[in-house]
Amino acid sequence: MAGHDSTIYRSSTTAPVNIAVIKYWGKRDETLNLPTNSSLSVTLSQADLRAHTTASCSDSYPHAQGDTLTLNGTPQDIRASKRTLACLSDLRILRRALEDANPSLPRLSAFPLRIVSENNFPTAAGLASSAAGFAALVRAVADLYELPQSPSELSRIARQGSGSACRSLMGGYVAWRAGSKGDGSDSIAEQVAPAGHWPEMRALILVVSAAKKDVPSTKGMQSTFTTSTLFPTRAKSIVPERMAAMETAIRNWDFKSFAEITMRDSNNFHATCLDTWPPIFYINDVSRAAINLVHEVNRIAGKAICAYTFDAGPNAVIYYLEKDSMQVLGTFRQILKPETEGWGGVEPVRDLMDGLMATSTGSMEKLAAGVNRVILTGVGEGPEKVKNHLVSETGEILIGSGN
Ligand code: DP6
């Protein structure tokens, strides 16, 4: 029998948020979390939004307690989360295989895990954090276990935590291939292009406060899947065609096509939500004002310079290119209340205002009344290993350590 090993093993990572331009909505298998259609997203910069996770394990952690997870300072009931259990179990199996092949490795797979995670999103932002959270969890444990698997292979595991999380294991432009196999082995994420291929892609997030809690996405998509009459066409033909067109647009730096596909796909997804029985409303009047204004800005500018997309909530994510940032940001800066938070040094630009005043005063008032904060970000890299640990070298949980 090997002697007692009291070492505290640790590995930490940060992981990004991603915002889909072709949406994942609908599961063909709930247990394995397999989607009805492929999806494609832009990974956003971790300078602005990220999850930070430390995975640690030790033979000296109480075995009776099992694995523990602390999220934003609050201990989570890991046993109640089938998804977390599924991820950890798969990661352990991979570690055990390494240990079996090389008996000189420490038996980390037999030690309890102590995982601590924090995200740096403004709490008021109401941004979904599960994608970054599960990507960080899977990456941190994989690093702790020194697993040789590629990000694509790990995406199969992260997918079981939260579907969209599989796309946060990579930077840049990422596709999640729906796959067709029953065991989900071909349902994985793949990088379509690295961030450096089209680094000019920027995102303006308009944070819209929701009066009521949205239907959680897992529940919403099940309901759409079983009741919407529009949904089968979306999954079978609309999305497959758009995936191909979107990949071509990204490869050719074609913002005009990127913008149109992004907006149409957001609208199509929200149309299936409205077609769900009973209907689900994620976008609200403020979101619709943002939609109108993006179309008006593009019309007055004479070309597509910005494109909106909405997830399962009312926040607008507006993609645009760096070269148009003055016009896009300056116009929204001019439309929103001067006290809106998050603009940094952006100055209002009046160029398009006469045109907007002629057609869109109602939308401008609605947007200004409903948005109190913006987040300026852009395309970014995948998870990064960091030395800043949320568990001390003696195993204590460190909270609020500056992320
Ligand atoms: C609208 O990944 O949160 O953001 O797999 O049930 O955890 P689960 O769902 P989740 O759904 C995200 C839906 C979406 C679209 C997208 O990100 O592609």
Tab-separated table of C-alpha atoms and ligand atoms in Angstrom:
chain	number	residue	atom	x	y	z
A	1	MET	CA	0.000	0.000	0.000
A	2	ALA	CA	1.373	3.419	-0.875
A	3	GLY	CA	1.847	5.798	2.060
A	4	HIS	CA	-0.635	8.616	2.721
A	5	ASP	CA	-0.078	11.479	0.276
A	6	SER	CA	-1.099	14.784	1.857
A	7	THR	CA	-0.138	16.914	-1.167
A	8	ILE	CA	-2.759	19.453	-2.276
A	9	TYR	CA	-2.863	19.209	-6.072
A	10	ARG	CA	-4.204	22.336	-7.794
A	11	SER	CA	-4.883	23.708	-11.249
A	12	SER	CA	-6.675	26.909	-12.211
A	13	THR	CA	-8.145	28.240	-15.406
A	14	THR	CA	-10.294	31.017	-16.738
A	15	ALA	CA	-12.922	30.328	-19.393
A	16	PRO	CA	-14.896	32.622	-21.682
A	17	VAL	CA	-18.539	33.300	-22.413
A	18	ASN	CA	-19.725	32.612	-25.961
A	19	ILE	CA	-22.698	34.113	-27.783
A	20	ALA	CA	-24.206	32.024	-30.545
A	21	VAL	CA	-24.922	33.463	-33.982
A	22	ILE	CA	-26.674	30.207	-34.961
A	23	LYS	CA	-28.594	29.115	-31.893
A	24	TYR	CA	-28.686	25.785	-30.120
A	25	TRP	CA	-32.297	25.170	-29.087
A	26	GLY	CA	-33.734	21.673	-28.674
A	27	LYS	CA	-32.361	18.341	-27.481
A	28	ARG	CA	-32.581	15.001	-29.249
A	29	ASP	CA	-31.345	13.270	-26.088
A	30	GLU	CA	-31.832	14.847	-22.673
A	31	THR	CA	-29.580	12.524	-20.704
A	32	LEU	CA	-26.547	12.903	-22.942
A	33	ASN	CA	-27.532	16.498	-23.730
A	34	LEU	CA	-27.446	16.035	-27.504
A	35	PRO	CA	-28.836	18.882	-29.630
A	36	THR	CA	-31.387	18.699	-32.434
A	37	ASN	CA	-29.242	21.028	-34.541
A	38	SER	CA	-25.695	22.284	-34.879
A	39	SER	CA	-24.850	25.783	-33.629
A	40	LEU	CA	-22.089	28.342	-34.039
A	41	SER	CA	-20.813	30.999	-31.665
A	42	VAL	CA	-18.266	33.717	-31.154
A	43	THR	CA	-16.118	33.305	-28.060
A	44	LEU	CA	-15.950	36.622	-26.194
A	45	SER	CA	-12.869	38.156	-24.622
A	46	GLN	CA	-12.069	37.096	-21.086
A	47	ALA	CA	-10.810	40.576	-20.327
A	48	ASP	CA	-14.490	41.482	-19.942
A	49	LEU	CA	-16.412	38.317	-19.010
A	50	ARG	CA	-15.007	35.126	-17.579
A	51	ALA	CA	-15.349	32.280	-15.117
A	52	HIS	CA	-12.299	31.539	-12.961
A	53	THR	CA	-12.058	28.042	-11.503
A	54	THR	CA	-9.584	26.165	-9.359
A	55	ALA	CA	-9.776	22.386	-9.262
A	56	SER	CA	-7.906	20.788	-6.406
A	57	CYS	CA	-7.748	17.303	-4.973
A	58	SER	CA	-6.007	15.646	-2.107
A	59	ASP	CA	-6.005	12.407	-0.186
A	60	SER	CA	-6.159	14.607	2.913
A	61	TYR	CA	-9.598	16.052	1.974
A	62	PRO	CA	-12.391	14.243	3.863
A	63	HIS	CA	-13.310	11.219	1.742
A	64	ALA	CA	-16.694	10.905	3.458
A	65	GLN	CA	-17.704	14.340	2.170
A	66	GLY	CA	-16.826	13.490	-1.436
A	67	ASP	CA	-16.343	16.142	-4.111
A	68	THR	CA	-17.297	19.730	-3.276
A	69	LEU	CA	-18.019	22.791	-5.404
A	70	THR	CA	-18.163	26.390	-4.211
A	71	LEU	CA	-19.639	28.860	-6.674
A	72	ASN	CA	-19.282	32.611	-6.094
A	73	GLY	CA	-18.699	31.906	-2.403
A	74	THR	CA	-21.702	29.589	-1.967
A	75	PRO	CA	-21.271	25.826	-1.449
A	76	GLN	CA	-23.285	23.878	-4.046
A	77	ASP	CA	-25.019	20.549	-3.556
A	78	ILE	CA	-23.018	18.629	-6.129
A	79	ARG	CA	-25.055	15.439	-5.612
A	80	ALA	CA	-28.171	17.255	-6.743
A	81	SER	CA	-26.533	18.263	-10.013
A	82	LYS	CA	-26.596	15.306	-12.390
A	83	ARG	CA	-24.801	17.443	-14.946
A	84	THR	CA	-21.844	18.222	-12.696
A	85	LEU	CA	-21.678	14.580	-11.622
A	86	ALA	CA	-21.648	13.440	-15.258
A	87	CYS	CA	-18.738	15.767	-16.105
A	88	LEU	CA	-16.680	14.757	-13.069
A	89	SER	CA	-17.328	11.059	-13.579
A	90	ASP	CA	-16.132	11.183	-17.211
A	91	LEU	CA	-13.019	13.163	-16.259
A	92	ARG	CA	-12.196	10.625	-13.511
A	93	ILE	CA	-12.530	7.734	-15.937
A	94	LEU	CA	-9.960	9.383	-18.212
A	95	ARG	CA	-7.595	9.992	-15.284
A	96	ARG	CA	-7.988	6.419	-14.074
A	97	ALA	CA	-7.001	5.150	-17.511
A	98	LEU	CA	-3.780	7.191	-17.294
A	99	GLU	CA	-3.063	5.861	-13.805
A	100	ASP	CA	-3.714	2.273	-14.862
A	101	ALA	CA	-1.311	2.671	-17.760
A	102	ASN	CA	1.332	4.266	-15.555
A	103	PRO	CA	1.252	3.076	-11.921
A	104	SER	CA	3.887	5.628	-10.891
A	105	LEU	CA	1.304	8.434	-11.261
A	106	PRO	CA	-0.392	9.666	-8.062
A	107	ARG	CA	-3.899	8.140	-7.762
A	108	LEU	CA	-5.651	11.511	-8.098
A	109	SER	CA	-8.780	9.778	-9.403
A	110	ALA	CA	-9.317	8.310	-5.932
A	111	PHE	CA	-9.065	11.666	-4.108
A	112	PRO	CA	-12.002	13.976	-3.350
A	113	LEU	CA	-12.116	17.071	-5.528
A	114	ARG	CA	-12.453	20.561	-4.064
A	115	ILE	CA	-13.544	22.918	-6.827
A	116	VAL	CA	-13.953	26.653	-6.374
A	117	SER	CA	-15.327	28.933	-9.058
A	118	GLU	CA	-16.099	32.612	-9.415
A	119	ASN	CA	-17.297	34.669	-12.317
A	120	ASN	CA	-16.597	38.310	-12.884
A	121	PHE	CA	-19.896	39.207	-14.546
A	122	PRO	CA	-21.714	42.126	-13.039
A	123	THR	CA	-24.463	40.380	-11.045
A	124	ALA	CA	-26.954	42.903	-12.347
A	125	ALA	CA	-26.129	41.909	-15.929
A	126	GLY	CA	-28.287	38.792	-15.902
A	127	LEU	CA	-25.926	37.094	-18.339
A	128	ALA	CA	-26.010	33.325	-18.541
A	129	SER	CA	-22.929	31.970	-16.818
A	130	SER	CA	-23.361	28.228	-17.315
A	131	ALA	CA	-21.309	28.085	-20.529
A	132	ALA	CA	-18.226	29.721	-19.042
A	133	GLY	CA	-18.764	27.918	-15.721
A	134	PHE	CA	-18.884	24.371	-17.078
A	135	ALA	CA	-16.103	25.042	-19.588
A	136	ALA	CA	-13.888	26.281	-16.738
A	137	LEU	CA	-14.813	23.308	-14.540
A	138	VAL	CA	-13.992	20.749	-17.218
A	139	ARG	CA	-10.788	22.524	-18.295
A	140	ALA	CA	-9.539	22.951	-14.700
A	141	VAL	CA	-10.142	19.305	-13.740
A	142	ALA	CA	-8.645	18.099	-17.054
A	143	ASP	CA	-5.528	20.188	-16.308
A	144	LEU	CA	-5.387	18.950	-12.716
A	145	TYR	CA	-5.544	15.367	-14.028
A	146	GLU	CA	-3.038	16.198	-16.795
A	147	LEU	CA	-5.345	14.697	-19.406
A	148	PRO	CA	-3.984	14.623	-22.951
A	149	GLN	CA	-7.426	15.065	-24.589
A	150	SER	CA	-7.904	17.915	-27.060
A	151	PRO	CA	-10.424	20.733	-26.460
A	152	SER	CA	-12.751	19.022	-28.975
A	153	GLU	CA	-12.582	15.767	-27.044
A	154	LEU	CA	-13.193	17.592	-23.781
A	155	SER	CA	-16.148	19.395	-25.380
A	156	ARG	CA	-17.983	16.050	-25.332
A	157	ILE	CA	-17.751	16.161	-21.539
A	158	ALA	CA	-18.535	19.871	-21.108
A	159	ARG	CA	-21.632	19.428	-23.302
A	160	GLN	CA	-23.143	17.286	-20.567
A	161	GLY	CA	-22.787	20.167	-18.104
A	162	SER	CA	-24.508	22.660	-20.361
A	163	GLY	CA	-24.800	22.379	-24.116
A	164	SER	CA	-23.448	25.838	-24.870
A	165	ALA	CA	-20.445	25.152	-22.565
A	166	CYS	CA	-18.866	22.869	-25.172
A	167	ARG	CA	-18.285	25.918	-27.400
A	168	SER	CA	-16.458	27.806	-24.602
A	169	LEU	CA	-13.517	25.378	-24.636
A	170	MET	CA	-12.162	27.130	-27.714
A	171	GLY	CA	-11.512	30.688	-28.760
A	172	GLY	CA	-12.623	32.504	-31.901
A	173	TYR	CA	-15.431	31.117	-34.027
A	174	VAL	CA	-16.703	27.755	-32.810
A	175	ALA	CA	-19.190	25.249	-34.217
A	176	TRP	CA	-20.923	22.591	-32.174
A	177	ARG	CA	-21.636	19.726	-34.601
A	178	ALA	CA	-24.939	18.145	-33.618
A	179	GLY	CA	-23.719	14.702	-34.710
A	180	SER	CA	-26.016	11.768	-35.411
A	181	LYS	CA	-24.736	8.904	-33.270
A	182	GLY	CA	-26.889	7.711	-30.386
A	183	ASP	CA	-23.996	7.728	-27.914
A	184	GLY	CA	-23.153	11.368	-28.704
A	185	SER	CA	-19.557	10.576	-29.604
A	186	ASP	CA	-19.791	12.794	-32.704
A	187	SER	CA	-21.547	15.679	-30.934
A	188	ILE	CA	-18.519	17.870	-30.355
A	189	ALA	CA	-17.292	21.442	-30.717
A	190	GLU	CA	-14.769	22.420	-33.389
A	191	GLN	CA	-12.986	25.684	-34.028
A	192	VAL	CA	-14.140	27.115	-37.366
A	193	ALA	CA	-11.549	29.911	-37.202
A	194	PRO	CA	-9.281	31.235	-34.457
A	195	ALA	CA	-9.879	34.698	-33.007
A	196	GLY	CA	-6.852	35.932	-34.975
A	197	HIS	CA	-8.538	35.071	-38.282
A	198	TRP	CA	-11.095	37.869	-37.799
A	199	PRO	CA	-9.927	39.811	-34.747
A	200	GLU	CA	-11.935	42.915	-35.698
A	201	MET	CA	-15.214	41.353	-34.505
A	202	ARG	CA	-16.594	43.375	-31.584
A	203	ALA	CA	-19.703	43.036	-29.430
A	204	LEU	CA	-21.780	45.648	-27.649
A	205	ILE	CA	-24.026	44.085	-25.007
A	206	LEU	CA	-27.068	46.111	-24.018
A	207	VAL	CA	-28.077	44.867	-20.585
A	208	VAL	CA	-31.867	44.958	-20.381
A	209	SER	CA	-33.383	44.510	-16.965
A	210	ALA	CA	-36.091	41.843	-16.986
A	211	ALA	CA	-39.074	42.372	-14.714
A	212	LYS	CA	-39.650	38.653	-14.282
A	213	LYS	CA	-37.421	35.585	-14.266
A	214	ASP	CA	-37.112	33.975	-17.690
A	215	VAL	CA	-38.041	30.352	-18.379
A	216	PRO	CA	-34.744	28.438	-17.893
A	217	SER	CA	-33.320	27.422	-21.273
A	218	THR	CA	-33.389	23.665	-20.577
A	219	LYS	CA	-37.107	23.832	-19.788
A	220	GLY	CA	-37.851	26.281	-22.597
A	221	MET	CA	-36.189	24.216	-25.298
A	222	GLN	CA	-37.970	21.032	-24.199
A	223	SER	CA	-41.246	22.809	-24.452
A	224	THR	CA	-40.431	24.231	-27.909
A	225	PHE	CA	-39.248	20.801	-29.083
A	226	THR	CA	-42.505	19.118	-28.098
A	227	THR	CA	-45.038	21.793	-29.086
A	228	SER	CA	-43.785	24.190	-31.779
A	229	THR	CA	-44.943	23.501	-35.312
A	230	LEU	CA	-42.194	25.740	-36.734
A	231	PHE	CA	-39.441	23.954	-34.869
A	232	PRO	CA	-38.967	20.832	-37.063
A	233	THR	CA	-38.274	22.981	-40.145
A	234	ARG	CA	-35.768	25.044	-38.188
A	235	ALA	CA	-33.878	21.970	-37.012
A	236	LYS	CA	-34.066	20.024	-40.289
A	237	SER	CA	-33.456	22.578	-42.982
A	238	ILE	CA	-33.055	26.178	-41.830
A	239	VAL	CA	-30.130	25.654	-39.478
A	240	PRO	CA	-28.113	23.224	-41.650
A	241	GLU	CA	-28.229	25.708	-44.558
A	242	ARG	CA	-27.281	28.589	-42.278
A	243	MET	CA	-24.378	26.717	-40.698
A	244	ALA	CA	-22.766	26.292	-44.109
A	245	ALA	CA	-23.440	29.907	-45.131
A	246	MET	CA	-22.143	31.240	-41.805
A	247	GLU	CA	-18.920	29.279	-42.032
A	248	THR	CA	-18.359	30.665	-45.528
A	249	ALA	CA	-19.080	34.204	-44.296
A	250	ILE	CA	-16.558	33.836	-41.474
A	251	ARG	CA	-13.917	32.334	-43.749
A	252	ASN	CA	-14.354	35.246	-46.205
A	253	TRP	CA	-14.591	38.025	-43.576
A	254	ASP	CA	-18.010	38.774	-45.074
A	255	PHE	CA	-19.723	40.909	-42.413
A	256	LYS	CA	-22.782	41.585	-44.600
A	257	SER	CA	-23.669	37.881	-44.704
A	258	PHE	CA	-22.542	37.303	-41.110
A	259	ALA	CA	-24.902	40.078	-39.986
A	260	GLU	CA	-27.916	38.915	-41.962
A	261	ILE	CA	-27.588	35.260	-40.912
A	262	THR	CA	-27.056	36.250	-37.268
A	263	MET	CA	-30.166	38.447	-37.155
A	264	ARG	CA	-32.331	36.022	-39.102
A	265	ASP	CA	-31.305	33.132	-36.887
A	266	SER	CA	-32.038	35.044	-33.705
A	267	ASN	CA	-35.449	35.996	-35.087
A	268	ASN	CA	-36.161	32.435	-36.206
A	269	PHE	CA	-35.238	31.026	-32.797
A	270	HIS	CA	-37.466	33.572	-31.024
A	271	ALA	CA	-40.254	32.813	-33.503
A	272	THR	CA	-40.159	29.159	-32.396
A	273	CYS	CA	-40.390	30.415	-28.798
A	274	LEU	CA	-43.505	32.412	-29.649
A	275	ASP	CA	-44.827	29.316	-31.438
A	276	THR	CA	-44.266	27.178	-28.326
A	277	TRP	CA	-47.491	26.223	-26.559
A	278	PRO	CA	-47.977	28.019	-24.176
A	279	PRO	CA	-45.718	30.652	-25.765
A	280	ILE	CA	-42.400	31.716	-24.278
A	281	PHE	CA	-41.275	35.342	-24.500
A	282	TYR	CA	-37.582	35.976	-24.015
A	283	ILE	CA	-37.338	39.241	-25.881
A	284	ASN	CA	-39.395	42.179	-24.635
A	285	ASP	CA	-40.340	45.682	-25.854
A	286	VAL	CA	-36.859	47.004	-25.082
A	287	SER	CA	-35.295	44.151	-27.087
A	288	ARG	CA	-37.662	44.899	-29.974
A	289	ALA	CA	-36.641	48.563	-29.838
A	290	ALA	CA	-32.999	47.431	-30.189
A	291	ILE	CA	-33.976	45.275	-33.184
A	292	ASN	CA	-35.712	48.214	-34.897
A	293	LEU	CA	-32.796	50.531	-34.234
A	294	VAL	CA	-30.174	48.128	-35.600
A	295	HIS	CA	-32.199	47.817	-38.821
A	296	GLU	CA	-32.589	51.596	-39.007
A	297	VAL	CA	-28.898	52.251	-38.307
A	298	ASN	CA	-27.950	49.835	-41.109
A	299	ARG	CA	-30.468	51.395	-43.497
A	300	ILE	CA	-29.296	54.938	-42.843
A	301	ALA	CA	-25.620	53.914	-42.955
A	302	GLY	CA	-26.354	52.310	-46.349
A	303	LYS	CA	-24.863	48.925	-45.351
A	304	ALA	CA	-24.862	46.380	-42.541
A	305	ILE	CA	-22.594	47.762	-39.844
A	306	CYS	CA	-24.221	46.008	-36.880
A	307	ALA	CA	-26.190	42.835	-36.129
A	308	TYR	CA	-28.267	41.862	-33.100
A	309	THR	CA	-28.780	38.513	-31.463
A	310	PHE	CA	-30.713	37.484	-28.329
A	311	ASP	CA	-30.314	34.373	-26.155
A	312	ALA	CA	-32.930	33.153	-23.704
A	313	GLY	CA	-33.429	36.626	-22.237
A	314	PRO	CA	-33.947	40.266	-23.260
A	315	ASN	CA	-30.276	41.424	-23.428
A	316	ALA	CA	-29.173	42.477	-26.903
A	317	VAL	CA	-25.747	41.421	-28.140
A	318	ILE	CA	-24.789	43.615	-31.079
A	319	TYR	CA	-21.893	42.440	-33.240
A	320	TYR	CA	-19.991	45.005	-35.328
A	321	LEU	CA	-16.515	45.470	-36.780
A	322	GLU	CA	-13.788	47.536	-35.154
A	323	LYS	CA	-13.666	49.892	-38.172
A	324	ASP	CA	-17.319	50.866	-37.577
A	325	SER	CA	-16.980	51.224	-33.813
A	326	MET	CA	-17.173	55.018	-33.785
A	327	GLN	CA	-20.427	55.033	-35.701
A	328	VAL	CA	-22.049	52.033	-33.974
A	329	LEU	CA	-20.982	52.787	-30.403
A	330	GLY	CA	-21.289	56.544	-30.793
A	331	THR	CA	-24.857	56.209	-32.093
A	332	PHE	CA	-25.988	53.924	-29.263
A	333	ARG	CA	-24.148	56.173	-26.798
A	334	GLN	CA	-26.160	59.082	-28.180
A	335	ILE	CA	-29.450	57.120	-27.976
A	336	LEU	CA	-28.995	55.782	-24.417
A	337	LYS	CA	-29.146	57.831	-21.218
A	338	PRO	CA	-25.914	59.756	-20.520
A	339	GLU	CA	-25.599	58.008	-17.142
A	340	THR	CA	-25.645	54.494	-18.681
A	341	GLU	CA	-22.768	52.526	-17.157
A	342	GLY	CA	-19.976	50.801	-19.071
A	343	TRP	CA	-19.188	53.181	-21.953
A	344	GLY	CA	-15.627	53.972	-20.904
A	345	GLY	CA	-14.370	56.769	-23.142
A	346	VAL	CA	-16.937	56.354	-25.957
A	347	GLU	CA	-18.215	59.723	-27.203
A	348	PRO	CA	-21.714	60.238	-28.631
A	349	VAL	CA	-21.873	60.497	-32.444
A	350	ARG	CA	-24.706	62.454	-34.067
A	351	ASP	CA	-24.167	61.452	-37.734
A	352	LEU	CA	-27.142	59.127	-37.986
A	353	MET	CA	-29.403	60.947	-35.541
A	354	ASP	CA	-31.391	63.041	-38.021
A	355	GLY	CA	-32.329	59.906	-39.896
A	356	LEU	CA	-33.221	58.085	-36.690
A	357	MET	CA	-35.268	61.022	-35.382
A	358	ALA	CA	-37.371	60.873	-38.559
A	359	THR	CA	-38.440	57.254	-38.054
A	360	SER	CA	-37.526	55.877	-34.663
A	361	THR	CA	-38.154	58.241	-31.746
A	362	GLY	CA	-40.394	55.647	-30.041
A	363	SER	CA	-37.731	52.925	-30.250
A	364	MET	CA	-35.051	55.323	-29.037
A	365	GLU	CA	-37.128	56.314	-25.988
A	366	LYS	CA	-37.919	52.697	-25.192
A	367	LEU	CA	-34.264	51.637	-25.455
A	368	ALA	CA	-33.072	54.530	-23.317
A	369	ALA	CA	-35.647	53.714	-20.639
A	370	GLY	CA	-34.760	50.005	-20.535
A	371	VAL	CA	-30.954	49.899	-20.659
A	372	ASN	CA	-28.812	50.985	-17.696
A	373	ARG	CA	-25.589	49.236	-18.509
A	374	VAL	CA	-23.571	48.241	-21.541
A	375	ILE	CA	-20.618	45.864	-21.868
A	376	LEU	CA	-18.071	46.475	-24.609
A	377	THR	CA	-16.219	43.372	-25.669
A	378	GLY	CA	-15.096	41.403	-28.697
A	379	VAL	CA	-13.941	38.053	-30.033
A	380	GLY	CA	-11.409	36.377	-27.755
A	381	GLU	CA	-9.373	33.316	-26.892
A	382	GLY	CA	-10.294	30.016	-25.248
A	383	PRO	CA	-9.614	28.953	-21.635
A	384	GLU	CA	-6.322	30.057	-20.139
A	385	LYS	CA	-4.359	28.349	-17.409
A	386	VAL	CA	-3.683	30.807	-14.572
A	387	LYS	CA	-1.514	30.783	-11.454
A	388	ASN	CA	-4.062	32.650	-9.352
A	389	HIS	CA	-5.609	29.837	-7.294
A	390	LEU	CA	-8.917	29.954	-5.406
A	391	VAL	CA	-7.707	27.173	-3.091
A	392	SER	CA	-4.646	27.830	-0.908
A	393	GLU	CA	-1.627	25.524	-0.888
A	394	THR	CA	-2.965	24.069	2.345
A	395	GLY	CA	-6.406	23.449	0.818
A	396	GLU	CA	-8.449	26.370	2.191
A	397	ILE	CA	-11.058	27.954	-0.034
A	398	LEU	CA	-10.066	31.510	-0.956
A	399	ILE	CA	-13.043	33.675	-1.778
A	400	GLY	CA	-13.037	37.034	-3.482
A	401	SER	CA	-9.364	36.765	-4.282
A	402	GLY	CA	-9.599	39.360	-7.011
A	403	ASN	CA	-10.566	36.886	-9.741
B	1	DP6	C1	-30.380	30.379	-26.286
B	1	DP6	O1	-26.590	25.669	-23.048
B	1	DP6	O2	-27.990	26.965	-21.403
B	1	DP6	O3	-28.216	30.455	-25.327
B	1	DP6	O4	-27.798	22.532	-22.506
B	1	DP6	O5	-29.915	22.892	-21.271
B	1	DP6	O6	-27.775	23.798	-20.347
B	1	DP6	P1	-28.566	23.446	-21.593
B	1	DP6	O7	-28.838	24.795	-22.343
B	1	DP6	P2	-27.929	26.073	-22.591
B	1	DP6	O8	-28.751	26.746	-23.795
B	1	DP6	C2	-28.296	27.861	-24.464
B	1	DP6	C3	-29.342	28.337	-25.415
B	1	DP6	C4	-29.067	29.654	-26.099
B	1	DP6	C5	-28.491	29.431	-27.491
B	1	DP6	C6	-27.030	29.071	-27.598
B	1	DP6	O9	-26.210	29.441	-26.745
B	1	DP6	O10	-26.699	28.435	-28.624
